[in-house]
Amino acid sequence: MTEPKKLFVKTYGCQMNVYDSQRMQDVLAPLGYQSVDSAEGADMVILNTCHIREKAAEKVFSDLGRVRKHKEAKEANGGEKMIVAVAGCVAQAEGAELMKREPMVDMVFGPQTYHRLPEMVARANRAIGRNRIIDTDFPAEEKFDHLPQQVSSQGYSAFLAIQEGCDKFCTFCVVPYTRGAEYSRPGADVIREARQLVAHGTRELTLLGQNVNAYHGEAPNGGEWTLGRLLRELAEIDGLDRIRYTTSHPRDVDDDLISAHRDIKKLMPFLHLPVQAGGDRVLQAMNRKHTNADYREIAKRLKDACPDLALSSDFIVGFPGESDKDFEDTMDIVRDITFIQAFSFKYSPRPGTPASAMEMQVPEKVKTERIMRLQVLLAEQQLAFNRNSVGKEMDVLLERRGKYEGQLVGKSPYMQPVHVSGLPETALGSIVRLKITEALPNSLGGELVDATKNDQKSERNVA
Ligand code: SAM
Ligand code: SF4
């Protein structure tokens, strides 16, 4: 039997990249590649990159320096080849430049081409000369059609990409340029993949898309499914207990989706719904296509439909032209709506996007002051929500061992990590009812309430 080849994949950025990395591993498994957790000695290294902010892109170049040393060591030592590949959004946006700047990179491929990896690997491995490969074609349809029909196990909580690309063209964002036009996978394909994941032990599914609630996939019997309809279909799958979706755009929250939050028990009462900013002038310059008042209205309708629902959000501070008053509007909307988690960023000009050429760029010092104030407020809201959980009972999906002996860690409906002690490891994969006894800024502690309220799957393990 031939030795498996070692594959090291490093993932940067969003959950979509996490999903893509998993699928790359599925594509390469039939070629004998098995994942390892270090680049040292690997036969192939893939950096699956993110281009959303300058820092994310720069990190790739510094990591390539480290990979170069491993490649030189491997190739000097007996001459075995290490294929170094850069994938994802940096590859898509800066492919040719990257090849020039990093002569040791063998392969550069964009997010829509990794179904062609076997062919690229064969070309890179050809003995004569050195074949450098660059593939940054677009259509997402083709990729999903050609990926393996079988997905591998992804654990108790898994990602499933249902939509890719974006047609919104927010003026700060590279996604429409790196991921291409919006594309929704047919409903039947999504259901098939969800069933496979559940058969492998998945109990919680997070549907992914750059703009996931713009989903409009072909329905099995003709016509189209919206995200609301797809959620209803997925909720019928036995063994699938929790459903989430991310990332949503406020503009695409429709009545159907709001009623899904009212009706579907398996749909978790937690929604990531980026607002980005509170000032209407800024929202307009961002081309967000919603106002401050629109966002407030959507949040209210969602909370009316599902009173337990809590929101998280993304924020950008220091967008070109953002005045003190605009920033205060951001602080106000945060105070009024309250977010239980959030990501906040200083605006980072991205080459080729309209905002990078706008006048009135905000000085770095002002961006820093604003983000610090915003993050203090967001951290207070997160801690207040966590503290408010103390004394309540929550269903927690136990996912992994904790740091301490005898401790397990799970996830609450609101994505808070919850620690619990005294349960056997066979409880991993089960959903247990815990009483929350402790709140920290980023996690909770709990204890088992009553064994009769827990599900019957404590012996269940991932296949
Ligand atoms: N599709 C999502 C939406 O509509 O909000 C966002 C996708 S993006 C991968 C994740 C977040 O990165 C954005 O919500 C935004 O807050 C942030 N982001 C995107 N471009 C940025 C930029 N140029 N500077 C700073 N933050 C940025
Ligand atoms: Fe980027 Fe999201 Fe705007 Fe699309 S909707 S352009 S992904 S921020």
XYZ file of C-alpha atoms and ligand atoms in Angstrom, residues 166 168-170 172-173 175-176 210-211 249 276 288, ligand 2:
21
model
C -22.761 38.789 -4.127
C -24.850 44.019 -3.682
C -21.588 45.876 -4.352
C -21.216 47.671 -1.037
C -16.070 49.069 0.713
C -16.192 45.364 -0.127
C -16.435 40.119 -2.207
C -18.324 40.811 -5.473
C -21.859 35.670 1.331
C -25.395 36.979 1.285
C -28.193 41.269 4.478
C -22.218 48.236 9.389
C -26.009 49.384 1.784
Fe -19.740 42.609 0.669
Fe -21.811 41.751 2.128
Fe -21.971 44.051 0.803
Fe -21.969 41.759 -0.547
S -23.539 42.455 0.899
S -20.823 43.575 -1.068
S -20.584 40.548 0.684
S -20.593 43.548 2.523
